[in-house]
Amino acid sequence: EEFVKKVTTDFSVMFSSLNQLLSVGKRCQEAAKKRPNGGLPVQNFGALSGESLQHFPDEGPVNINDLAINDPFVPLWPRLLPTLIRVLDATLRVWHPERQESLLRNNIQRYALAISDDEAYLATKQENSVGGVFGKGGTAGSIVSGWDRRSTNLTPKWSGWFNELRNNCFQLLGLLSAQRVIFAPELAHIYPQLVSVVANPEHLRSMEHRHFTQYLKQFIEILMLCTPSTLYQSHLTAILGPVFEHIQYRLKYTWDPIIGNSGLSMESTKPLGSDNCAQIANQLSSSGVESWLIAYYARGGLFVGDLDSVTAEAAVEKARVELTR
């Protein structure tokens, strides 16, 4: 029990620091956006003829000192970004096929890859008024049978921890883009490291649908919206090229079994559970990574642990639809 409490506290300390940085960064950005200049330093502070419009240096990089005039969070990024890149890289590597093969064969460690009780609950489309995941008809204790995140057991906590860590990293990268610090000359030397992680083909193809959807919404979409047109070639191409190529690949093998365009049956779209995960892990060695990934996308990449089949299939359908949107 003491060990569980220690590990829980250690994670809380690590995650709370990232979460606090994200919270403060968002508040600073929202405050900057409400300023008359929209958070960007103006090139001409004098009143202009006509409508007195202000012109922003929107067609190129802006240095951190200028951005910091409106947003005091900005100067933290040169110290924060290298650590953020390492944390995201380590987190995404857990889902690489060779790591999944090892984890899925272990009766306990496999649950690190599972969806959480909360994600299972969201797939049931129940009203919050019934008490949520811990209420009547809730899904608490359904992934790791008999145990939930409130229990004195680390296993059911892992999935929620990974979700928090991964989504926090994606949201911080979105904030980096929204604050336009990602284009600052002071971070030019770090940018290739960032690209090597966020556009890593191994990371992209190893994500589950639920991970990839959050990656697109929380980072890629914001990056596309905030990139000045003159920086498309220098800052977007290296990331969007691999991402768009992978999206086409992922969508094809996600929907092929549904529309009957592949050799896989509808059975392949059923999620991975505790009863057959070791068998699927063995297929990685026998059939190779490419064939394994095709089946992986067909089931949305989901491992649902001990979840009942009806809710499990609803979770896969939800992941498939959200990816396609």
Short mmCIF file of C-alpha atoms in Angstrom, two decimals:
data_model
loop_
_atom_site.label_atom_id
_atom_site.label_comp_id
_atom_site.label_asym_id
_atom_site.label_seq_id
_atom_site.Cartn_x
_atom_site.Cartn_y
_atom_site.Cartn_z
CA GLU A 1 0.00 0.00 0.00
CA GLU A 2 2.84 2.42 0.82
CA PHE A 3 4.48 1.65 -2.51
CA VAL A 4 1.25 2.38 -4.39
CA LYS A 5 0.91 5.69 -2.58
CA LYS A 6 4.54 6.61 -3.33
CA VAL A 7 4.22 5.86 -7.06
CA THR A 8 0.91 7.73 -7.21
CA THR A 9 2.48 10.73 -5.50
CA ASP A 10 5.52 10.64 -7.80
CA PHE A 11 3.31 10.68 -10.88
CA SER A 12 1.14 13.45 -9.45
CA VAL A 13 4.22 15.59 -8.85
CA MET A 14 5.48 15.01 -12.39
CA PHE A 15 2.11 15.48 -14.08
CA SER A 16 0.96 18.41 -11.96
CA SER A 17 4.03 20.40 -13.01
CA LEU A 18 3.21 19.94 -16.70
CA ASN A 19 -0.46 20.56 -16.05
CA GLN A 20 0.28 23.77 -14.13
CA LEU A 21 2.53 24.99 -16.93
CA LEU A 22 -0.24 24.30 -19.45
CA SER A 23 -2.84 26.06 -17.30
CA VAL A 24 -0.68 29.15 -16.75
CA GLY A 25 0.36 29.23 -20.40
CA LYS A 26 -3.24 29.13 -21.60
CA ARG A 27 -4.27 31.92 -19.23
CA CYS A 28 -1.38 34.08 -20.41
CA GLN A 29 -2.27 33.44 -24.04
CA GLU A 30 -5.96 34.25 -23.49
CA ALA A 31 -5.00 37.50 -21.75
CA ALA A 32 -2.62 38.39 -24.60
CA LYS A 33 -5.34 37.77 -27.22
CA LYS A 34 -7.61 40.30 -25.48
CA ARG A 35 -5.07 43.08 -25.88
CA PRO A 36 -5.70 45.58 -28.70
CA ASN A 37 -2.90 44.09 -30.78
CA GLY A 38 -4.16 40.52 -30.40
CA GLY A 39 -1.03 39.41 -28.58
CA LEU A 40 1.40 40.19 -31.39
CA PRO A 41 3.84 43.10 -31.38
CA VAL A 42 2.75 45.74 -33.88
CA GLN A 43 5.15 47.07 -36.47
CA ASN A 44 3.57 50.49 -36.51
CA PHE A 45 2.20 51.86 -33.25
CA GLY A 46 1.14 55.13 -34.82
CA ALA A 47 -2.43 55.74 -35.91
CA LEU A 48 -2.95 54.93 -39.57
CA SER A 49 -5.19 56.80 -41.92
CA GLY A 50 -8.66 55.48 -42.58
CA GLU A 51 -9.62 52.80 -40.05
CA SER A 52 -6.42 53.09 -37.99
CA LEU A 53 -5.55 49.44 -38.58
CA GLN A 54 -2.55 47.89 -36.89
CA HIS A 55 -0.13 45.80 -38.92
CA PHE A 56 1.31 42.67 -37.34
CA PRO A 57 4.60 40.99 -38.25
CA ASP A 58 2.47 38.03 -39.34
CA GLU A 59 4.48 37.00 -42.37
CA GLY A 60 7.57 35.75 -40.62
CA PRO A 61 9.14 34.73 -37.31
CA VAL A 62 8.93 37.00 -34.27
CA ASN A 63 11.63 36.84 -31.64
CA ILE A 64 10.83 35.80 -28.10
CA ASN A 65 11.56 39.20 -26.56
CA ASP A 66 8.95 40.83 -28.77
CA LEU A 67 6.37 38.11 -28.09
CA ALA A 68 7.04 38.40 -24.36
CA ILE A 69 5.85 42.02 -24.36
CA ASN A 70 2.30 40.70 -24.45
CA ASP A 71 2.72 37.16 -23.10
CA PRO A 72 4.98 36.63 -20.05
CA PHE A 73 4.86 32.83 -20.44
CA VAL A 74 6.77 32.91 -23.73
CA PRO A 75 10.33 33.19 -22.27
CA LEU A 76 9.90 29.81 -20.54
CA TRP A 77 9.80 27.85 -23.80
CA PRO A 78 13.56 27.55 -24.50
CA ARG A 79 13.89 25.72 -21.15
CA LEU A 80 10.61 23.81 -21.34
CA LEU A 81 10.59 22.55 -24.93
CA PRO A 82 13.59 20.14 -24.80
CA THR A 83 12.08 18.37 -21.78
CA LEU A 84 8.64 18.27 -23.40
CA ILE A 85 10.11 16.67 -26.53
CA ARG A 86 11.80 13.95 -24.48
CA VAL A 87 8.66 13.22 -22.43
CA LEU A 88 6.49 12.92 -25.56
CA ASP A 89 9.05 10.73 -27.33
CA ALA A 90 9.28 8.33 -24.38
CA THR A 91 5.48 8.17 -24.03
CA LEU A 92 4.83 7.43 -27.70
CA ARG A 93 7.50 4.72 -27.78
CA VAL A 94 5.46 2.62 -25.34
CA TRP A 95 3.02 1.93 -28.21
CA HIS A 96 5.63 0.80 -30.74
CA PRO A 97 4.78 -2.74 -31.95
CA GLU A 98 7.78 -4.37 -30.31
CA ARG A 99 6.88 -2.79 -26.96
CA GLN A 100 3.25 -3.79 -27.33
CA GLU A 101 4.30 -7.34 -28.09
CA SER A 102 6.18 -7.52 -24.80
CA LEU A 103 3.48 -5.81 -22.71
CA LEU A 104 0.55 -7.78 -24.12
CA ARG A 105 2.19 -11.07 -23.14
CA ASN A 106 2.35 -10.00 -19.49
CA ASN A 107 -0.80 -10.57 -17.44
CA ILE A 108 -0.34 -7.32 -15.53
CA GLN A 109 1.72 -5.00 -17.72
CA ARG A 110 -0.74 -5.33 -20.62
CA TYR A 111 -3.16 -2.99 -18.85
CA ALA A 112 -0.78 -0.07 -19.42
CA LEU A 113 -2.03 -0.17 -23.04
CA ALA A 114 -5.72 -0.40 -22.14
CA ILE A 115 -8.39 2.24 -22.44
CA SER A 116 -9.55 3.70 -19.12
CA ASP A 117 -12.83 3.09 -17.30
CA ASP A 118 -13.76 6.66 -18.20
CA GLU A 119 -13.23 6.06 -21.93
CA ALA A 120 -15.33 2.91 -21.69
CA TYR A 121 -18.07 4.93 -20.01
CA LEU A 122 -18.04 7.55 -22.76
CA ALA A 123 -18.59 4.78 -25.32
CA THR A 124 -21.82 3.73 -23.57
CA LYS A 125 -23.53 7.08 -24.34
CA GLN A 126 -25.15 7.19 -20.90
CA GLU A 127 -26.39 10.37 -19.30
CA ASN A 128 -24.20 11.95 -16.64
CA SER A 129 -27.21 12.12 -14.36
CA VAL A 130 -26.94 8.42 -13.55
CA GLY A 131 -23.76 9.04 -11.55
CA GLY A 132 -21.00 8.80 -14.10
CA VAL A 133 -18.36 6.12 -14.30
CA PHE A 134 -18.75 5.25 -10.59
CA GLY A 135 -22.55 5.41 -10.54
CA LYS A 136 -25.26 2.91 -11.39
CA GLY A 137 -24.53 1.43 -14.78
CA GLY A 138 -21.03 2.94 -14.71
CA THR A 139 -17.91 1.22 -16.00
CA ALA A 140 -15.62 1.53 -12.95
CA GLY A 141 -13.71 -1.73 -12.51
CA SER A 142 -14.60 -3.02 -15.97
CA ILE A 143 -11.19 -2.76 -17.66
CA VAL A 144 -9.19 -4.36 -14.85
CA SER A 145 -11.92 -6.57 -13.49
CA GLY A 146 -12.86 -5.63 -9.93
CA TRP A 147 -10.36 -2.77 -9.66
CA ASP A 148 -10.70 0.91 -10.52
CA ARG A 149 -8.51 4.00 -10.27
CA ARG A 150 -9.67 4.64 -6.68
CA SER A 151 -8.38 1.25 -5.58
CA THR A 152 -5.06 0.70 -3.84
CA ASN A 153 -3.72 -0.89 -7.00
CA LEU A 154 -1.50 0.72 -9.64
CA THR A 155 -2.77 -1.34 -12.57
CA PRO A 156 -6.10 0.46 -13.18
CA LYS A 157 -4.37 3.83 -12.82
CA TRP A 158 -1.91 3.35 -15.69
CA SER A 159 -4.30 4.01 -18.56
CA GLY A 160 -5.50 7.31 -17.09
CA TRP A 161 -1.94 8.40 -16.35
CA PHE A 162 -0.81 7.75 -19.91
CA ASN A 163 -3.85 9.61 -21.26
CA GLU A 164 -3.09 12.63 -19.08
CA LEU A 165 0.59 12.63 -19.96
CA ARG A 166 0.07 12.24 -23.71
CA ASN A 167 -2.75 14.78 -24.00
CA ASN A 168 -0.86 17.26 -21.85
CA CYS A 169 2.12 17.04 -24.21
CA PHE A 170 -0.07 17.52 -27.28
CA GLN A 171 -1.82 20.51 -25.71
CA LEU A 172 1.48 22.11 -24.75
CA LEU A 173 2.65 21.78 -28.36
CA GLY A 174 -0.61 23.37 -29.44
CA LEU A 175 0.07 26.23 -27.03
CA LEU A 176 3.62 26.55 -28.42
CA SER A 177 2.07 26.99 -31.87
CA ALA A 178 -0.73 29.33 -30.78
CA GLN A 179 1.77 31.60 -29.02
CA ARG A 180 3.86 31.52 -32.25
CA VAL A 181 6.97 30.70 -30.24
CA ILE A 182 7.50 27.66 -32.44
CA PHE A 183 8.58 30.06 -35.20
CA ALA A 184 10.88 32.18 -33.04
CA PRO A 185 14.54 32.36 -34.20
CA GLU A 186 15.68 31.42 -30.69
CA LEU A 187 14.09 27.96 -31.10
CA ALA A 188 15.40 27.32 -34.62
CA HIS A 189 18.09 24.97 -33.32
CA ILE A 190 15.48 22.91 -31.40
CA TYR A 191 12.94 22.70 -34.22
CA PRO A 192 14.60 19.70 -35.99
CA GLN A 193 14.42 17.77 -32.68
CA LEU A 194 10.73 18.57 -32.42
CA VAL A 195 10.09 17.44 -36.00
CA SER A 196 12.00 14.20 -35.40
CA VAL A 197 9.47 13.30 -32.68
CA VAL A 198 6.12 14.73 -33.83
CA ALA A 199 6.61 13.52 -37.43
CA ASN A 200 8.42 10.29 -36.59
CA PRO A 201 6.84 7.64 -38.89
CA GLU A 202 7.17 4.99 -36.17
CA HIS A 203 5.31 7.17 -33.69
CA LEU A 204 2.59 8.03 -36.21
CA ARG A 205 1.82 4.49 -37.22
CA SER A 206 1.99 3.13 -33.66
CA MET A 207 -0.62 5.48 -32.20
CA GLU A 208 -4.09 4.14 -31.54
CA HIS A 209 -6.94 5.98 -33.24
CA ARG A 210 -7.79 7.77 -29.99
CA HIS A 211 -4.21 9.01 -29.67
CA PHE A 212 -3.99 10.11 -33.30
CA THR A 213 -7.28 12.02 -33.11
CA GLN A 214 -6.02 14.01 -30.12
CA TYR A 215 -2.69 14.60 -31.87
CA LEU A 216 -4.53 16.14 -34.83
CA LYS A 217 -6.96 18.24 -32.79
CA GLN A 218 -4.64 19.43 -30.04
CA PHE A 219 -1.49 20.10 -32.09
CA ILE A 220 -1.64 19.72 -35.87
CA GLU A 221 -4.80 21.79 -36.45
CA ILE A 222 -3.50 24.63 -34.26
CA LEU A 223 -0.11 24.54 -35.97
CA MET A 224 -1.76 24.83 -39.39
CA LEU A 225 -3.96 27.73 -38.30
CA CYS A 226 -1.13 29.70 -36.70
CA THR A 227 1.66 29.29 -39.25
CA PRO A 228 2.33 32.45 -41.31
CA SER A 229 2.12 31.77 -45.05
CA THR A 230 5.79 32.60 -45.58
CA LEU A 231 6.78 29.81 -43.16
CA TYR A 232 4.72 27.00 -44.74
CA GLN A 233 7.76 25.55 -46.46
CA SER A 234 10.15 25.87 -43.54
CA HIS A 235 7.83 24.88 -40.68
CA LEU A 236 4.86 22.94 -42.04
CA THR A 237 6.18 20.74 -44.83
CA ALA A 238 8.43 18.55 -42.66
CA ILE A 239 5.52 17.77 -40.32
CA LEU A 240 2.46 17.70 -42.57
CA GLY A 241 4.10 15.59 -45.27
CA PRO A 242 4.51 12.47 -43.09
CA VAL A 243 1.21 13.16 -41.27
CA PHE A 244 -0.94 13.36 -44.42
CA GLU A 245 0.77 10.34 -45.93
CA HIS A 246 0.04 8.38 -42.78
CA ILE A 247 -3.59 9.55 -42.57
CA GLN A 248 -4.27 8.06 -46.00
CA TYR A 249 -2.67 4.78 -44.95
CA ARG A 250 -4.52 4.65 -41.63
CA LEU A 251 -7.95 5.46 -43.05
CA LYS A 252 -7.60 2.86 -45.79
CA TYR A 253 -6.93 -0.02 -43.41
CA THR A 254 -9.44 1.28 -40.87
CA TRP A 255 -12.37 1.13 -43.31
CA ASP A 256 -11.33 -1.66 -45.71
CA PRO A 257 -12.78 -4.45 -43.50
CA ILE A 258 -16.00 -2.48 -43.05
CA ILE A 259 -16.62 -1.94 -46.76
CA GLY A 260 -15.24 -5.33 -47.77
CA ASN A 261 -12.16 -4.16 -49.66
CA SER A 262 -9.64 -6.34 -47.84
CA GLY A 263 -9.00 -9.92 -46.96
CA LEU A 264 -9.85 -9.18 -43.34
CA SER A 265 -13.25 -10.19 -42.04
CA MET A 266 -15.57 -8.12 -39.85
CA GLU A 267 -14.23 -10.20 -36.97
CA SER A 268 -10.96 -8.28 -37.31
CA THR A 269 -12.72 -5.06 -36.29
CA LYS A 270 -13.46 -6.39 -32.82
CA PRO A 271 -11.25 -4.94 -30.08
CA LEU A 272 -8.42 -6.71 -28.37
CA GLY A 273 -9.28 -8.10 -24.95
CA SER A 274 -7.52 -9.89 -22.12
CA ASP A 275 -8.61 -13.25 -23.48
CA ASN A 276 -6.85 -12.97 -26.84
CA CYS A 277 -4.12 -10.35 -26.43
CA ALA A 278 -1.28 -12.87 -26.02
CA GLN A 279 -2.36 -14.58 -29.23
CA ILE A 280 -2.32 -11.25 -31.10
CA ALA A 281 1.11 -10.47 -29.65
CA ASN A 282 2.41 -13.74 -31.06
CA GLN A 283 1.11 -12.81 -34.51
CA LEU A 284 3.53 -9.89 -34.58
CA SER A 285 6.45 -12.32 -34.60
CA SER A 286 4.87 -14.70 -37.08
CA SER A 287 3.32 -12.29 -39.61
CA GLY A 288 5.54 -9.22 -39.36
CA VAL A 289 4.91 -5.59 -38.43
CA GLU A 290 3.09 -4.50 -41.60
CA SER A 291 0.46 -7.23 -41.42
CA TRP A 292 0.08 -6.68 -37.69
CA LEU A 293 -0.52 -2.95 -38.20
CA ILE A 294 -3.26 -3.59 -40.78
CA ALA A 295 -5.18 -5.62 -38.19
CA TYR A 296 -4.27 -3.01 -35.55
CA TYR A 297 -6.02 -0.24 -37.50
CA ALA A 298 -9.02 -2.46 -38.21
CA ARG A 299 -9.74 -2.62 -34.46
CA GLY A 300 -8.79 1.01 -33.87
CA GLY A 301 -5.69 -0.10 -31.97
CA LEU A 302 -7.81 -0.58 -28.86
CA PHE A 303 -7.01 -2.94 -26.03
CA VAL A 304 -10.08 -3.07 -23.77
CA GLY A 305 -8.89 -5.43 -21.04
CA ASP A 306 -11.79 -7.23 -19.34
CA LEU A 307 -14.52 -4.97 -20.75
CA ASP A 308 -17.76 -6.60 -21.92
CA SER A 309 -18.08 -7.18 -25.67
CA VAL A 310 -20.97 -4.76 -26.29
CA THR A 311 -19.24 -1.77 -24.69
CA ALA A 312 -15.93 -2.80 -26.24
CA GLU A 313 -17.35 -2.78 -29.76
CA ALA A 314 -19.01 0.58 -29.06
CA ALA A 315 -15.59 1.95 -28.06
CA VAL A 316 -14.06 0.77 -31.33
CA GLU A 317 -16.88 2.32 -33.35
CA LYS A 318 -16.47 5.60 -31.46
CA ALA A 319 -12.72 5.65 -32.14
CA ARG A 320 -13.27 4.89 -35.84
CA VAL A 321 -15.87 7.62 -36.30
CA GLU A 322 -13.89 10.27 -34.38
CA LEU A 323 -10.77 9.54 -36.44
CA THR A 324 -12.71 9.95 -39.69
CA ARG A 325 -14.26 13.24 -38.61
#
